[in-house]
Every structure is written in structure tokens, then in C-alpha cells.
Coordinates of C-alpha atoms in Angstrom, one line a residue:
M1 CA 49.8 70.6 101.1
S2 CA 51.8 69.5 104.1
Q3 CA 53.9 66.7 105.4
A4 CA 52.1 63.6 106.6
D5 CA 53.1 64.3 110.2
G6 CA 51.5 67.7 110.1
F7 CA 54.8 69.7 110.3
G8 CA 54.4 72.6 107.9
L9 CA 57.3 73.7 105.8
A10 CA 57.7 76.9 103.7
G11 CA 60.6 78.9 102.6
V12 CA 62.1 81.5 100.3
I13 CA 63.8 80.6 97.0
G14 CA 66.4 82.9 95.6
M15 CA 70.1 83.5 95.0
P16 CA 71.3 84.9 97.3
V17 CA 68.8 84.5 100.2
A18 CA 70.9 85.0 103.3
H19 CA 69.8 88.6 103.5
S20 CA 66.1 87.8 103.6
R21 CA 64.1 88.8 106.6
S22 CA 61.3 86.5 105.7
P23 CA 62.5 83.6 107.9
V24 CA 62.4 86.0 110.9
I25 CA 58.9 87.0 110.0
H26 CA 57.3 83.6 109.3
N27 CA 59.1 81.7 112.1
Y28 CA 57.9 84.4 114.5
W29 CA 54.3 83.8 113.4
L30 CA 54.6 80.1 113.5
K31 CA 55.7 80.3 117.1
A32 CA 53.1 82.9 118.0
H33 CA 50.2 80.8 116.6
G34 CA 51.5 77.5 118.0
I35 CA 51.9 76.0 114.5
R36 CA 54.4 73.1 114.1
G37 CA 56.6 74.1 111.2
S38 CA 59.5 76.0 109.9
Y39 CA 60.3 78.6 107.2
V40 CA 63.8 78.2 105.7
P41 CA 66.0 80.0 103.2
L42 CA 66.5 78.0 100.0
A43 CA 69.5 79.1 97.9
V44 CA 68.8 77.9 94.4
K45 CA 70.9 78.5 91.3
P46 CA 69.0 79.5 88.2
E47 CA 69.7 76.3 86.4
R48 CA 68.2 74.2 89.2
L49 CA 65.0 76.3 89.6
E50 CA 62.7 73.8 87.9
D51 CA 64.1 70.9 90.0
A52 CA 63.7 73.0 93.2
L53 CA 60.1 73.9 92.5
R54 CA 59.1 70.3 91.8
G55 CA 61.0 69.3 94.9
L56 CA 58.6 71.4 97.0
V57 CA 55.9 68.8 96.4
A58 CA 58.1 65.8 97.2
L59 CA 59.4 67.4 100.4
G60 CA 55.9 68.3 101.6
F61 CA 56.3 72.1 101.5
R62 CA 53.1 74.2 101.8
G63 CA 54.8 76.7 99.4
C64 CA 57.5 79.3 99.2
N65 CA 58.3 82.9 98.5
V66 CA 60.3 83.7 95.4
T67 CA 62.9 86.4 95.3
M68 CA 65.5 87.5 92.7
P69 CA 66.6 86.3 90.3
H70 CA 63.6 83.8 90.0
K71 CA 60.5 86.0 90.1
Q72 CA 60.1 86.0 86.3
T73 CA 61.6 82.7 85.4
A74 CA 59.5 80.7 87.8
M75 CA 56.3 81.7 86.1
P76 CA 56.3 79.3 83.1
L77 CA 57.3 76.4 85.5
L78 CA 54.1 76.7 87.5
D79 CA 50.8 75.0 86.8
R80 CA 48.8 78.2 87.1
V81 CA 49.4 81.9 87.8
N82 CA 46.8 84.4 89.0
E83 CA 45.8 87.4 86.9
T84 CA 47.6 90.0 89.1
A85 CA 50.9 88.1 88.8
K86 CA 50.4 87.8 85.1
R87 CA 49.9 91.6 84.8
I88 CA 53.0 92.3 86.9
G89 CA 55.0 89.7 85.0
A90 CA 56.4 88.1 88.1
V91 CA 55.5 85.9 91.1
N92 CA 56.6 86.3 94.7
T93 CA 54.5 83.5 96.3
I94 CA 54.0 79.9 95.4
V95 CA 51.3 77.7 97.0
V96 CA 51.5 73.9 96.8
E97 CA 47.9 72.8 96.3
Q98 CA 46.3 69.7 97.8
D99 CA 46.7 67.9 94.4
G100 CA 50.4 68.7 94.3
T101 CA 50.1 71.4 91.6
L102 CA 51.8 74.8 92.0
S103 CA 50.0 78.1 91.9
G104 CA 51.8 81.4 91.6
F105 CA 50.8 84.8 93.0
N106 CA 52.3 88.2 93.5
N107 CA 51.4 89.9 96.7
D108 CA 54.0 92.8 96.5
G109 CA 51.6 95.3 95.1
N110 CA 48.8 94.4 97.6
G111 CA 51.3 94.6 100.4
F112 CA 52.3 98.0 99.3
V113 CA 48.7 99.3 99.1
Q114 CA 48.0 97.9 102.6
S115 CA 51.1 99.7 103.9
L116 CA 49.6 103.0 102.6
R117 CA 46.3 102.3 104.3
D118 CA 48.1 101.4 107.5
A119 CA 49.7 104.8 107.5
R120 CA 46.6 106.7 106.3
A121 CA 43.3 104.8 106.8
D122 CA 41.4 107.0 104.3
W123 CA 43.9 106.5 101.5
R124 CA 42.3 106.2 98.1
G125 CA 43.9 105.3 94.7
D126 CA 41.9 108.1 93.0
A127 CA 42.8 110.8 95.5
G128 CA 45.0 112.6 93.0
P129 CA 48.0 112.1 90.7
I130 CA 50.7 109.6 91.6
L131 CA 54.4 109.9 90.8
L132 CA 56.6 106.8 90.7
L133 CA 60.4 107.1 90.6
G134 CA 61.8 104.1 88.8
A135 CA 60.5 101.6 86.2
G136 CA 61.8 98.2 87.3
G137 CA 60.0 95.2 88.5
A138 CA 59.0 96.8 91.8
S139 CA 57.5 99.7 89.9
R140 CA 55.4 97.4 87.8
A141 CA 54.0 95.7 90.9
V142 CA 53.1 99.1 92.3
V143 CA 51.4 100.2 89.0
V144 CA 49.2 97.1 88.9
A145 CA 48.2 97.4 92.5
L146 CA 47.4 101.1 92.2
L147 CA 45.3 100.6 89.0
E148 CA 43.5 97.8 90.7
N149 CA 42.7 100.2 93.6
G150 CA 41.3 102.9 91.5
A151 CA 44.2 105.1 90.5
R152 CA 43.4 107.4 87.6
E153 CA 46.7 109.1 86.9
I154 CA 50.1 107.5 87.4
R155 CA 53.2 109.2 86.2
I156 CA 56.5 107.4 86.0
A157 CA 60.0 109.0 85.9
N158 CA 63.0 106.8 85.1
R159 CA 66.6 107.5 84.2
T160 CA 66.1 105.4 81.1
A161 CA 63.0 106.9 79.6
E162 CA 62.3 103.9 77.3
K163 CA 61.6 101.6 80.3
A164 CA 59.0 104.0 81.7
Q165 CA 57.5 104.5 78.3
A166 CA 57.1 100.7 77.9
I167 CA 55.1 100.5 81.1
A168 CA 52.9 103.4 80.0
R169 CA 52.2 101.8 76.7
E170 CA 51.3 98.5 78.3
F171 CA 48.9 99.8 81.0
G172 CA 47.1 102.4 79.0
S173 CA 46.0 106.0 79.3
A174 CA 46.0 106.2 83.1
V175 CA 49.8 105.8 83.0
S176 CA 52.1 108.4 81.5
T177 CA 55.8 109.4 81.8
V178 CA 57.8 112.3 83.1
A179 CA 61.3 113.1 82.1
W180 CA 63.8 112.1 84.8
D181 CA 65.2 115.7 84.8
D182 CA 61.7 117.0 85.5
R183 CA 60.9 114.8 88.5
G184 CA 61.2 117.6 91.0
A185 CA 59.1 120.0 89.0
A186 CA 56.3 117.3 88.7
L187 CA 55.7 117.2 92.5
G188 CA 53.4 120.2 92.8
D189 CA 50.1 118.4 92.6
V190 CA 50.8 114.7 93.5
A191 CA 48.9 113.0 96.2
L192 CA 51.3 110.1 96.4
L193 CA 55.1 110.0 95.7
V194 CA 56.9 106.6 95.6
N195 CA 60.5 105.8 95.3
C196 CA 60.7 102.5 93.5
T197 CA 64.5 102.7 92.9
D198 CA 67.3 101.4 95.1
R199 CA 68.6 104.9 95.7
G200 CA 69.0 105.5 99.5
M201 CA 69.4 101.8 100.3
V202 CA 72.3 100.9 102.6
G203 CA 75.4 100.9 100.4
K204 CA 73.8 103.0 97.7
D205 CA 73.9 106.7 96.9
A206 CA 70.9 108.8 98.2
L207 CA 68.0 109.5 95.8
E208 CA 68.6 112.8 94.1
I209 CA 65.4 114.8 94.0
D210 CA 64.4 118.4 94.7
L211 CA 61.5 118.2 97.2
S212 CA 60.9 122.0 97.4
R213 CA 57.6 121.6 95.6
L214 CA 56.4 118.7 97.7
R215 CA 53.2 119.5 99.6
A216 CA 52.7 118.5 103.2
E217 CA 49.5 116.7 102.1
T218 CA 51.4 114.3 99.8
L219 CA 51.9 110.8 101.1
A220 CA 55.6 109.9 100.5
A221 CA 56.6 106.2 100.3
D222 CA 59.8 104.3 99.8
L223 CA 60.0 100.6 98.9
I224 CA 63.3 100.4 100.8
Y225 CA 63.5 99.2 104.4
T226 CA 67.2 99.2 105.0
P227 CA 67.5 101.8 106.4
L228 CA 64.0 102.2 107.8
E229 CA 64.2 105.9 107.0
T230 CA 66.0 106.9 103.8
P231 CA 67.3 110.4 103.3
F232 CA 64.4 110.9 100.9
L233 CA 61.8 110.0 103.6
A234 CA 63.6 112.0 106.2
E235 CA 63.3 115.1 104.1
A236 CA 59.7 114.4 103.2
R237 CA 58.9 114.0 106.9
A238 CA 60.6 117.3 107.7
R239 CA 58.3 118.9 105.1
G240 CA 55.3 117.6 107.0
C241 CA 54.5 114.6 104.9
V242 CA 53.2 111.3 106.2
T243 CA 55.9 108.8 105.2
V244 CA 55.8 105.0 104.6
N245 CA 58.9 102.8 104.4
G246 CA 59.2 99.4 102.7
L247 CA 58.9 97.4 105.8
G248 CA 55.1 97.6 105.6
L249 CA 55.1 96.1 102.1
L250 CA 57.4 93.3 103.3
L251 CA 55.1 92.5 106.3
N252 CA 51.8 92.8 104.5
Q253 CA 52.8 90.6 101.5
A254 CA 54.1 88.1 104.1
R255 CA 50.7 88.0 105.9
L256 CA 49.0 87.0 102.7
A257 CA 51.5 84.2 102.0
F258 CA 51.3 82.9 105.6
K259 CA 47.5 82.8 105.4
A260 CA 47.7 80.8 102.1
W261 CA 50.1 78.3 103.6
F262 CA 49.0 77.9 107.2
G263 CA 45.4 79.0 107.2
V264 CA 45.9 81.9 109.7
M265 CA 46.0 85.6 109.0
P266 CA 48.8 86.8 111.3
D267 CA 49.1 90.2 112.9
V268 CA 52.0 92.7 112.7
T269 CA 52.9 93.3 116.4
P270 CA 55.4 95.6 118.0
E271 CA 57.4 92.5 119.1
L272 CA 57.7 91.4 115.5
I273 CA 58.9 94.8 114.4
K274 CA 61.5 94.7 117.1
A275 CA 62.7 91.2 116.0
I276 CA 63.1 92.5 112.4
E277 CA 64.8 95.7 113.5
A278 CA 67.3 93.7 115.5
T279 CA 68.5 92.1 112.2
F280 CA 69.5 95.5 110.7

């Protein structure tokens, strides 16, 4: 779906959205591929979400990204939602179809998995046990993506045990829980360790975890990208681990959205990375 004059519009709907790096990413790709268009931030209050989504069609948008607080509440307002997004319980990408209907997707988990493969080309979901720290929406997206990519043993540690237990019940025997106080002790055999909390983000306290049992062979990932290296990742790297920050997730989920809207699969270039880093 596009405007009659061929000018492609897309954006990100949320409240707030001023912090989003998505306009930098997508406008860089539009320019790089010579596509006439623009990607804009769309600050939408929760009570105006339905109006805003239907307005995408009237205004000729190709689609939009969805960020907090609308990732869950947008779902029932769409004409269709793909199975991965249903399993996650949230959408992060909306496509305006040729007939004016709205389709919802969630590319966060796939973006995360691709960031792991970018760091370690031979990464496999079934390489060994996986430990996730945190049981919020981001953790759900990671669980779904890991299961879809062959993970056989996922452990979740969360301060509020009930939230981790709810995810484990929902996704079956491959997912179990670890007491938050035992998170450090559970590291000895894990192939992948992922921080899905906001601990370590700019303005937040550092993640508290004893990494003394972390093996150098373990792939350590953090969904945070501000800063690009959290204290958790810095310590994991010092212990010999390959580390992955959250920028790869952001960029790889954006690639999938851009392809859906503009028909081109863009590349992540050093110049794009520099443009994003300049915003930090």
C-alpha cells in the first residue's frame, strides 16, 4: 500500500517515541536505496490507537512499527496477526496490505536470533541449555524465537517467580524456571545466557549476577543497546565469551519490516552503525 504519487510512508507508533532510533535506521535505508519516502515518529495516546491505525490506510502508509505501550493492545485492532506474534502476545510491525487491511507481525525474536548468528555463524538453538534473565514481554519474544529455532532446554530466572512460571506453563516441557537467587549457580552448563531485563541500561542499576561459573564457550547476549556494552557484557567478554548487544536485534527486526514495506532487504553497513552510534 502506498500513496498514489509513489512516495512511501512508514513510521513508529508509541508513547513516547522521541527516543526511537528507528527513524535513523529506516531513513538511512530509504536514502541508500534511492526510495522516495520517509519514516516518521508517531506519538499516539492509548485512547487514540484505533483511530491512528485506521488512519494509516487513509494517509497512504505502507505500515508502521509498534512500540510501548501499544504492542499488546494493537493486536485486536488488526485484521490478521501471524502465528509468531500470536504466540508472543504482541506485535511490533504492521503492514498495510494492498486491499487496505492491516496485518500484524512480531520480528523481535527473529531479529534476536539473527543477531546471534551474526556473532557466531554456527549458532544452533539446540547447542545446549539456555538461561534467560527476566520474564517480561522481551523474554516471551526470545522464548518463542528460540523454540522455533530448535531450542530444547530454556530456563528462566525472574525476580517475581510467578511470571517465569507462567511462561513455563504456557510453552511446555522445554521451558523451566530457576529461582532468581540461583541465577549465578545455574550458569555452569549453559550455551547461551541472555539478559532480558532493563538492568544495565543507561539510568538503571547494573545487572547483579555472579559470573564466576560462566564458561568462555557460553554466548552472552543482552537486549540492551544503550549503552552498547553493559557491565554484564563487559564482564562476560573479559571472561572470554563472545558477546551480543541489543543493537543487532534492533537492526535485524528493522530489516524484515523494511522489506515488507518497501520490497528491498537492506544491509547493515558500518556507516549505518556509525549513524546510530552518533545518537547515543
